[in-house]
mmCIF file of C-alpha atoms in Angstrom:
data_model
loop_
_atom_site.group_PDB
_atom_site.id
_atom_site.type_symbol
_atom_site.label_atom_id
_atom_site.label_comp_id
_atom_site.label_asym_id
_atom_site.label_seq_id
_atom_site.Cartn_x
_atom_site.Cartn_y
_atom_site.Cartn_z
ATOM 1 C CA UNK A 1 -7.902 -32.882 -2.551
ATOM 2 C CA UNK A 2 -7.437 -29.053 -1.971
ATOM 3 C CA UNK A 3 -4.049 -27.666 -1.032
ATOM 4 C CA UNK A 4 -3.633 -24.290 1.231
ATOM 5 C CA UNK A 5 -1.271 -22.102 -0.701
ATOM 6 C CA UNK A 6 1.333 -22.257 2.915
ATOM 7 C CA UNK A 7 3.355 -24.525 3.246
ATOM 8 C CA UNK A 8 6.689 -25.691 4.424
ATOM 9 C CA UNK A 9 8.965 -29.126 3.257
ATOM 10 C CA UNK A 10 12.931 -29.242 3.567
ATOM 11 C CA UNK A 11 15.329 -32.102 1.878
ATOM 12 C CA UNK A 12 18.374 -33.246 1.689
ATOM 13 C CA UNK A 13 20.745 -35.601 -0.430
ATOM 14 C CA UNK A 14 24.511 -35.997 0.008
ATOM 15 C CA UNK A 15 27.090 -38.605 -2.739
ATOM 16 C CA UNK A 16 30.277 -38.696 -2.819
ATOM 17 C CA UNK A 17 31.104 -35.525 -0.684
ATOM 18 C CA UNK A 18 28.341 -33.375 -2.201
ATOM 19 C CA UNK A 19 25.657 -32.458 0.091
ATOM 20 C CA UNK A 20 22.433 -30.597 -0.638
ATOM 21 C CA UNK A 21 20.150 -28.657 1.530
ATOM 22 C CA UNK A 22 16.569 -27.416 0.208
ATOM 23 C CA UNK A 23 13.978 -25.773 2.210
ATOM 24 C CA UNK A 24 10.764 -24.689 0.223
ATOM 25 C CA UNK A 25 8.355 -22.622 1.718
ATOM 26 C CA UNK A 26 5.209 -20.441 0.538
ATOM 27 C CA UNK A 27 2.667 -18.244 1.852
ATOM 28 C CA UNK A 28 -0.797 -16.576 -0.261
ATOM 29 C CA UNK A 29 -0.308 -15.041 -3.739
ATOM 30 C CA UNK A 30 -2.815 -14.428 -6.533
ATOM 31 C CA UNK A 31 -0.452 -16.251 -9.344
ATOM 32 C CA UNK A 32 3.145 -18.263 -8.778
ATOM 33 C CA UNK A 33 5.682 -16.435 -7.833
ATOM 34 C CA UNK A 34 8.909 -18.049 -7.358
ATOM 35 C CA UNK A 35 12.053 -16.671 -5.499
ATOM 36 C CA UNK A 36 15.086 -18.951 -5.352
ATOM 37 C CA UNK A 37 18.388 -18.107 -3.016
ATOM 38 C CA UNK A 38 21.041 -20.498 -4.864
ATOM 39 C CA UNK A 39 24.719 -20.938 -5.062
ATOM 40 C CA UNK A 40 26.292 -18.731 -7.868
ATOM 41 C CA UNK A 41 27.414 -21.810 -9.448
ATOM 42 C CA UNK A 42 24.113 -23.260 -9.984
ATOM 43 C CA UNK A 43 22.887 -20.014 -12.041
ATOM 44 C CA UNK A 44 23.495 -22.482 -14.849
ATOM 45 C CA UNK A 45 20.414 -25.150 -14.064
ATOM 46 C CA UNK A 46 18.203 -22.223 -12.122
ATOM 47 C CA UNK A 47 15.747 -22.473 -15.002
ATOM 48 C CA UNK A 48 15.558 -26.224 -14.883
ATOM 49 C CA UNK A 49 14.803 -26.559 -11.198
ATOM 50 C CA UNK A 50 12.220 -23.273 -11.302
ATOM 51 C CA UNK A 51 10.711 -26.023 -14.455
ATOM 52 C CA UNK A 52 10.680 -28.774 -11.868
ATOM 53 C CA UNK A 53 8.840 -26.406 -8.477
ATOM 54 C CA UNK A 54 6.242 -24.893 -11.336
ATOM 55 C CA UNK A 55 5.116 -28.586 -12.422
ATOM 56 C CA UNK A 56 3.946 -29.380 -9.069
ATOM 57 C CA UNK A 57 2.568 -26.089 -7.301
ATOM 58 C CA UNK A 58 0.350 -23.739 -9.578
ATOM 59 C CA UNK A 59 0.068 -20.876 -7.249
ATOM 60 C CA UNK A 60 1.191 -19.041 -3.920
ATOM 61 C CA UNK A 61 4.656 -17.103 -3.185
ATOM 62 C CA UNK A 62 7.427 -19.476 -3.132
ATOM 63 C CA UNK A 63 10.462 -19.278 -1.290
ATOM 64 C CA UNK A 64 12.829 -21.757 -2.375
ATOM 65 C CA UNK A 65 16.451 -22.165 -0.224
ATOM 66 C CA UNK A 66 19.477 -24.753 -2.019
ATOM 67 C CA UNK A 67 22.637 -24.736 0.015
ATOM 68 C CA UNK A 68 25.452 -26.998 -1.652
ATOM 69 C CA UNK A 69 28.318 -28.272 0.108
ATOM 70 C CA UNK A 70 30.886 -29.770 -2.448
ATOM 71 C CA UNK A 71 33.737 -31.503 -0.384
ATOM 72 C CA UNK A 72 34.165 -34.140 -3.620
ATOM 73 C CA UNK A 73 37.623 -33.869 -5.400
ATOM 74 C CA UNK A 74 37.096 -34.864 -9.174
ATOM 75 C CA UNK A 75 35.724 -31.333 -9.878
ATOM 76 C CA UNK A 76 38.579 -29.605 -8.484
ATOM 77 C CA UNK A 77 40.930 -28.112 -10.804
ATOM 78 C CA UNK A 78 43.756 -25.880 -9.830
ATOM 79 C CA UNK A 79 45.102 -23.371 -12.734
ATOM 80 C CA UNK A 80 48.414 -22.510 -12.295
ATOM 81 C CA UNK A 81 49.168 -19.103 -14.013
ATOM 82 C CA UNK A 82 52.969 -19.401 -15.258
ATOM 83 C CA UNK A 83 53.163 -16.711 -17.367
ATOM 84 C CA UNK A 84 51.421 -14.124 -14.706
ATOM 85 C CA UNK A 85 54.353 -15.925 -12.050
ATOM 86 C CA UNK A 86 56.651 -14.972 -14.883
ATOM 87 C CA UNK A 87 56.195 -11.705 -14.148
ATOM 88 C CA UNK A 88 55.915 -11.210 -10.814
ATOM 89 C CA UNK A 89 59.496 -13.092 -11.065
ATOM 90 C CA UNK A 90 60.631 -10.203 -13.262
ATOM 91 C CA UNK A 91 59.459 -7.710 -11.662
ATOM 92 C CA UNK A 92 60.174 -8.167 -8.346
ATOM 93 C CA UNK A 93 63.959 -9.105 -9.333
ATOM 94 C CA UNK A 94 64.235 -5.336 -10.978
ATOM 95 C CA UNK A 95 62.652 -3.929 -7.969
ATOM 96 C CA UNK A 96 65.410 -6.120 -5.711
ATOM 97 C CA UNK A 97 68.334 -4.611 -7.599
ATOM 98 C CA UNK A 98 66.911 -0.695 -7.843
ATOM 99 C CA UNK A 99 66.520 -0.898 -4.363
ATOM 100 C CA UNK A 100 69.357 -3.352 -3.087
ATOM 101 C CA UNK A 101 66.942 -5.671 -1.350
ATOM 102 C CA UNK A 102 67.579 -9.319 -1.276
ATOM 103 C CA UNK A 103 65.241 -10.281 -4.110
ATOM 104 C CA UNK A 104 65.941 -14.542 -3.416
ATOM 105 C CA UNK A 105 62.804 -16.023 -4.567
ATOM 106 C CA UNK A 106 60.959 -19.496 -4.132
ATOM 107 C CA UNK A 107 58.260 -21.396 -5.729
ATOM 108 C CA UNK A 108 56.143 -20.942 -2.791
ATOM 109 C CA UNK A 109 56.486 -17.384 -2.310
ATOM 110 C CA UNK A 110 55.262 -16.998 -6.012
ATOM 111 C CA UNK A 111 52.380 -19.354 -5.493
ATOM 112 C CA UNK A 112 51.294 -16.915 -3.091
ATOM 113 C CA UNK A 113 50.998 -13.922 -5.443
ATOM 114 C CA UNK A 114 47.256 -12.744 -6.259
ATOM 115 C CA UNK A 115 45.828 -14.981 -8.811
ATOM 116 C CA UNK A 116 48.923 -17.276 -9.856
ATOM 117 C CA UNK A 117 47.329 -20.536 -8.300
ATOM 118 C CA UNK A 118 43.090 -20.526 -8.669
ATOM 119 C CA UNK A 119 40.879 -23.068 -7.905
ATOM 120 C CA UNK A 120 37.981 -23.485 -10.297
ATOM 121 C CA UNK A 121 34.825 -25.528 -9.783
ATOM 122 C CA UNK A 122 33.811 -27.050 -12.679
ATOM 123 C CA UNK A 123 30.232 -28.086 -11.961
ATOM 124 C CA UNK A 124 28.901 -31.053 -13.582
ATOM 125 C CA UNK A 125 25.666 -29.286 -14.445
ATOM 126 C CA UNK A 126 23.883 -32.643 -15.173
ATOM 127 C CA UNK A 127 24.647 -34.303 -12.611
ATOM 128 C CA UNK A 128 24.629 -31.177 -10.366
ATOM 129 C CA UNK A 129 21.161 -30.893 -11.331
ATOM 130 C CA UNK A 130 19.847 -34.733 -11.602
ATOM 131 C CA UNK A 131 21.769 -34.807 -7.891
ATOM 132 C CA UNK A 132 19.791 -30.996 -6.334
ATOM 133 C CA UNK A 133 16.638 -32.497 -7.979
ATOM 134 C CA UNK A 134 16.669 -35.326 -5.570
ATOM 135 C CA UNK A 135 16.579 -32.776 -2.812
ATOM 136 C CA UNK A 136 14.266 -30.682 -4.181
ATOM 137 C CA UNK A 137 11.405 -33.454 -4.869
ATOM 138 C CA UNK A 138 11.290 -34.411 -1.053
ATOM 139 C CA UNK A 139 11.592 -30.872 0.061
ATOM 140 C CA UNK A 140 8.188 -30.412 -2.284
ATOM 141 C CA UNK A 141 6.742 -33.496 -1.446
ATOM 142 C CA UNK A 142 6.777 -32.866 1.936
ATOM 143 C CA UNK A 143 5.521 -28.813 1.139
ATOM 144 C CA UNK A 144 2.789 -30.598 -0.929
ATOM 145 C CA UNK A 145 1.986 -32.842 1.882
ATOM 146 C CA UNK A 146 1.247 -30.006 4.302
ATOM 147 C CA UNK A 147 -0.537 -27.948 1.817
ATOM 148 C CA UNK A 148 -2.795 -30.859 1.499
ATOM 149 C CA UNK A 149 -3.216 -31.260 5.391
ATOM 150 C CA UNK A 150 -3.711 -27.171 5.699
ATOM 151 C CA UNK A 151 -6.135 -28.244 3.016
ATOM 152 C CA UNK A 152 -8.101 -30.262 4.021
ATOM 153 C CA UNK A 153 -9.393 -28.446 6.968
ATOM 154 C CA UNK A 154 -10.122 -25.506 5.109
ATOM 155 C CA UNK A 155 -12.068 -27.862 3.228
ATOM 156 C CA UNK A 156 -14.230 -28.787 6.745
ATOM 157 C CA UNK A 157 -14.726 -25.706 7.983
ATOM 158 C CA UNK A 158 -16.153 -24.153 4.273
ATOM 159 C CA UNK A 159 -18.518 -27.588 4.233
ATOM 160 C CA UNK A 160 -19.411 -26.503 7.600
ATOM 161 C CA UNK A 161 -20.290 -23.161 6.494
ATOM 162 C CA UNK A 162 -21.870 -24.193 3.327
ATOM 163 C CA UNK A 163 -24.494 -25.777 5.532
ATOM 164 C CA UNK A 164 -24.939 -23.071 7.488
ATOM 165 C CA UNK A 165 -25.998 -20.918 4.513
ATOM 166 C CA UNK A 166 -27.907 -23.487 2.993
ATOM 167 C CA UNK A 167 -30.148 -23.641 6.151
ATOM 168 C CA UNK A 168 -30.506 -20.015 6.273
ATOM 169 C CA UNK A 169 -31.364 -19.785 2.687
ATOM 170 C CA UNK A 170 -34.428 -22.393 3.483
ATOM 171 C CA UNK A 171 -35.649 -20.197 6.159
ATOM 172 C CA UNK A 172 -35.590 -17.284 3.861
ATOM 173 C CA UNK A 173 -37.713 -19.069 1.400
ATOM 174 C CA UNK A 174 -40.231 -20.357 4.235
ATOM 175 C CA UNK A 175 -40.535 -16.446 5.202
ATOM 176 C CA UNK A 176 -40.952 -15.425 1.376
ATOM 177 C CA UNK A 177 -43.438 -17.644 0.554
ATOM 178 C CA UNK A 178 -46.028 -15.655 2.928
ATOM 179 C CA UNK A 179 -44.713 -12.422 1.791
ATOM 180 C CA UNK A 180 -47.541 -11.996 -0.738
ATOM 181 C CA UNK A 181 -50.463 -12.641 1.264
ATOM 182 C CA UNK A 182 -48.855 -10.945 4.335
ATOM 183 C CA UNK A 183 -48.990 -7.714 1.959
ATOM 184 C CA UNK A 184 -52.501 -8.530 0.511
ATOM 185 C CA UNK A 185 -54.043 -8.689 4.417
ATOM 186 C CA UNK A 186 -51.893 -5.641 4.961
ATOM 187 C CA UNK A 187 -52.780 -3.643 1.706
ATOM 188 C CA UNK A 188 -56.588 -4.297 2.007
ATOM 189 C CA UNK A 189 -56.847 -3.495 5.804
ATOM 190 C CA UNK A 190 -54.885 -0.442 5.134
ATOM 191 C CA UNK A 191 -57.281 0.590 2.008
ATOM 192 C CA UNK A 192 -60.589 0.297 4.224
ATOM 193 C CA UNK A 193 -59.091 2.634 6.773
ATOM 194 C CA UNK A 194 -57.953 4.943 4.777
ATOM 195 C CA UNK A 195 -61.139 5.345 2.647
ATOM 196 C CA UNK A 196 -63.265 4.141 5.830
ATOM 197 C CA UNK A 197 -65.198 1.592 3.583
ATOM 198 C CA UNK A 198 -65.546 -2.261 3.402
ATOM 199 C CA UNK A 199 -65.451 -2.245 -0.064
ATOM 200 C CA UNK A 200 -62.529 -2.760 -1.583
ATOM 201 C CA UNK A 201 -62.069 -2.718 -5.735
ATOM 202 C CA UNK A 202 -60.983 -6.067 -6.084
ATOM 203 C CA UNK A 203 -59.213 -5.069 -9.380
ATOM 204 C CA UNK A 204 -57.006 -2.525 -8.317
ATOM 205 C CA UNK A 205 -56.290 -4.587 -5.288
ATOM 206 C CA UNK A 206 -55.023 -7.388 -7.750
ATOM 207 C CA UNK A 207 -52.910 -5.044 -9.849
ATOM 208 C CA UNK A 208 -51.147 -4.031 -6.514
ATOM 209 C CA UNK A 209 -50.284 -7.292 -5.817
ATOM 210 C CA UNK A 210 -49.120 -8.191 -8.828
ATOM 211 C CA UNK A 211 -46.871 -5.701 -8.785
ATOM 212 C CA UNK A 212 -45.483 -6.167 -5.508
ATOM 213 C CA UNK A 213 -45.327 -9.666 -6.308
ATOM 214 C CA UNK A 214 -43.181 -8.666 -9.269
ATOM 215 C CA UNK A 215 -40.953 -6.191 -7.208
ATOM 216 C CA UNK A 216 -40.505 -8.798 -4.111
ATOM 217 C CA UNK A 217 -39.821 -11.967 -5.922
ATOM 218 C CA UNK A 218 -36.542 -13.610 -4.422
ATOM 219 C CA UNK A 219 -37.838 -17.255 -5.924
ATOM 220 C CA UNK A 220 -35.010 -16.617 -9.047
ATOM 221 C CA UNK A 221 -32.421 -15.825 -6.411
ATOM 222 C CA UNK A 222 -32.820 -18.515 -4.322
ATOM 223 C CA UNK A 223 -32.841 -20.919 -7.249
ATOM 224 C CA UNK A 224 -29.488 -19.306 -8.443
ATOM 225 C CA UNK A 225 -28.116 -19.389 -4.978
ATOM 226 C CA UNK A 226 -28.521 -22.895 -4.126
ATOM 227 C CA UNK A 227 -27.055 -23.978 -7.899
ATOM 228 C CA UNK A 228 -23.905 -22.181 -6.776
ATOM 229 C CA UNK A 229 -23.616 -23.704 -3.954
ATOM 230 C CA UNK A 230 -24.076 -26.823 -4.681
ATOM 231 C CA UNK A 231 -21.043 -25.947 -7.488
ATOM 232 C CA UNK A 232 -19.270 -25.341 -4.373
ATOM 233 C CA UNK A 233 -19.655 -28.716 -2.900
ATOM 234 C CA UNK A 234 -18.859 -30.619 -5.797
ATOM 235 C CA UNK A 235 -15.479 -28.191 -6.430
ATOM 236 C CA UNK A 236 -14.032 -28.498 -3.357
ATOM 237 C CA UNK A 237 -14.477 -32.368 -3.807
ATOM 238 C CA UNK A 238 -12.085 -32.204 -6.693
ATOM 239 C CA UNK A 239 -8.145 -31.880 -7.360
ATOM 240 C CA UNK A 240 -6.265 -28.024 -6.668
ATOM 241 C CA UNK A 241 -6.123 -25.976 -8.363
ATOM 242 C CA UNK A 242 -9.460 -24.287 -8.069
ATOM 243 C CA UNK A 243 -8.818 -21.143 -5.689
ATOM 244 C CA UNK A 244 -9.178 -19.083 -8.400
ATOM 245 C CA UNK A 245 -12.907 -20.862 -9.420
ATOM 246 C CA UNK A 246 -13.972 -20.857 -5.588
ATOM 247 C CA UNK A 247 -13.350 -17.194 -5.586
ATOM 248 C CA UNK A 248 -15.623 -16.490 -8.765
ATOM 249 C CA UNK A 249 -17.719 -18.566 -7.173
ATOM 250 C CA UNK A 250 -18.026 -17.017 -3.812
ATOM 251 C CA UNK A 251 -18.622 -13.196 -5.811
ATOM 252 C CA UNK A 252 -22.070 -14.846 -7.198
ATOM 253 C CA UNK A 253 -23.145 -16.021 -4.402
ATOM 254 C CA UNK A 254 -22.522 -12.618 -3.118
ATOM 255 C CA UNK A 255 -24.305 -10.760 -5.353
ATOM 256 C CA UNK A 256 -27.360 -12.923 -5.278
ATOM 257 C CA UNK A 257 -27.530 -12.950 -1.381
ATOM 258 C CA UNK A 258 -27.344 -8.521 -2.147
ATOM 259 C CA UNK A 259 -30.002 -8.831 -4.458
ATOM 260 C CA UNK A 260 -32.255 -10.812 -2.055
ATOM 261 C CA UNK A 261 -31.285 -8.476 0.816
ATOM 262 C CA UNK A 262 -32.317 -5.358 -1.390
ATOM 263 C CA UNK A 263 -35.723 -7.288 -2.444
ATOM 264 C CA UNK A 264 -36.504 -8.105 0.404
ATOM 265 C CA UNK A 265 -39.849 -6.484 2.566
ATOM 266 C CA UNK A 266 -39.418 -8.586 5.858
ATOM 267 C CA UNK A 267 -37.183 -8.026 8.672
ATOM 268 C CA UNK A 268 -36.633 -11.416 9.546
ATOM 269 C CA UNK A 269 -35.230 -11.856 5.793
ATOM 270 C CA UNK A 270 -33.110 -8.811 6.280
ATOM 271 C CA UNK A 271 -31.864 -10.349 9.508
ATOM 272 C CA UNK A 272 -31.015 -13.569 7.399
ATOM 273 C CA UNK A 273 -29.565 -12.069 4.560
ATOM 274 C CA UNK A 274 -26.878 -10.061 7.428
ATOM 275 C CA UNK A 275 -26.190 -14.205 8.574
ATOM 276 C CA UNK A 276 -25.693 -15.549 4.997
ATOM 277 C CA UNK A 277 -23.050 -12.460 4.364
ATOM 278 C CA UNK A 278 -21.433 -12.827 7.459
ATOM 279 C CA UNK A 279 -20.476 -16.492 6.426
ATOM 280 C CA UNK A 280 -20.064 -15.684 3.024
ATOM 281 C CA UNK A 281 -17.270 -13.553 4.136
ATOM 282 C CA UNK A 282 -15.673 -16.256 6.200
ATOM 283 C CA UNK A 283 -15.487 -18.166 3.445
ATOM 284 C CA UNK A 284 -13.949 -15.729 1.585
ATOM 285 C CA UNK A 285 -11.234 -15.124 3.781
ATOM 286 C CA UNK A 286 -10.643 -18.892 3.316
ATOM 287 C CA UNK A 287 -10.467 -19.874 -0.148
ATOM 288 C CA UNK A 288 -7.660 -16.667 -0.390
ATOM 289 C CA UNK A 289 -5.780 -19.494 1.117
ATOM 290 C CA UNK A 290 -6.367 -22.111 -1.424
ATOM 291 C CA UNK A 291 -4.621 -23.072 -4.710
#
């Protein structure tokens, strides 16, 4: 199934006081691009959970969001600084007696000094990460999920056009198969009235058509077009990623549908050609969407 390259899935997981938040969302880019707005404390497993998001989507610009709540108590550690407290001790004593101030100290005054009493969080990485990755899978399955729905009607509406050019392209060969004796009729009325004769040199007249035959010949074309396209159908049939194929793809089928336009001696294959670009741009503008 094809995936659109926007999406949006959030998840969540809380144990034992920890509680994690992840949002995931994307919008078009030509390669993967992933952003991530984490805690500072999980700089330590970014690279493991960027692994994780770049084994599941292959393209688009990724926004990924982790909040972490940690109201557990086994990682807290407090470090109590005595020998900084020392100090502070000593040196507010001396400033007591140079300047006669009562300098009566207690525990809890010192504990309040800068940097004598620090909290640390020391993260469990593992299990920090095994815990976030919980999160992060339902936040990307549900991403995934409406990729795949985005998807899938992209995947409608390019069948629907694919039809549409496939029809035109049958017209055009209905109109080029009479091109050739359209132009003979033409060339040989055209010949007695400009030499005012009903004879006509039947081998001249044959080299001329030959070589408009030559010049006007969109049978090649066609037969190129409608291989493409039917390399369209069965791609878009198949498993993402294939935004990248779809778009080399689409530029062939471009270029053939040019050539035909410039080869082409009839205006109602001129008028066809402008209907076959016209949806060959709309589905342009839609496979930029697909992974």
């Amino acid at each position: 199934m094809i995936r659109s390259m926007t999406g949006f899935g959030r998840g969540n997981y809380e144990n034992e006081g920890r509680e994690y938040l992840v949002e995931v969302k994307s919008i078009n880019h030509k390669y993967c691009d992933i952003n991530m707005r984490i805690p500072r404390s999980f700089n330590g497993i970014e690279h493991k959970l960027r692994k994780e998001i770049d084994s599941k989507i292959s393209r688009g610009k990724i926004d990924v969001y982790i909040e972490f709540r940690d109201n557990s108590n086994f990682e807290n550690v407090i470090n109590f600084n005595k020998e900084l407290a020392k100090i502070y001790i000593k040196d507010l004593k001396e400033l007591g007696a140079e300047t006669g101030i009562n300098s009566d100290l207690n525990v809890i005054d010192i504990s309040k000094m800068p940097d004598v009493l620090k909290r640390e969080d020391e993260l469990n990485e593992e299990l920090i990460f095994e815990e976030t990755k919980i999160a992060l899978n339902q936040a990307l399955d549900r991403f995934i999920e409406m990729r795949e729905v985005e998807g899938s009607k992209l995947k409608d509406d390019i069948e629907n056009r694919l039809n549409i050019i496939l029809n035109k392209i049958n017209e055009i060969s209905g109109f080029s198969a009479g091109l050739v004796q359209e132009y003979v009729v033409k060339l040989e009325a055209r010949i007695k009235e400009l030499l005012n004769t009903d004879v006509v040199d039947e081998n001249r007249l044959a080299q001329e058509i030959v070589i408009f035959s030559d010049k006007s010949s969109i049978e090649e074309e066609l037969t190129r077009l409608k291989s493409h396209i039917s390399q369209f159908n069965n791609l878009i049939k198949t498993e993402s990623p294939i935004g990248k194929k779809l778009d080399f793809l689409i530029q062939e089928i471009n270029r053939e549908t040019n050539t035909i336009g410039s080869k082409a001696n009839s205006l109602d294959i001129t008028n066809l050609v402008v209907d076959l670009k016209t949806e060959i741009e709309n589905i342009r503008e839609q496979i930029q969407n697909i992974e």
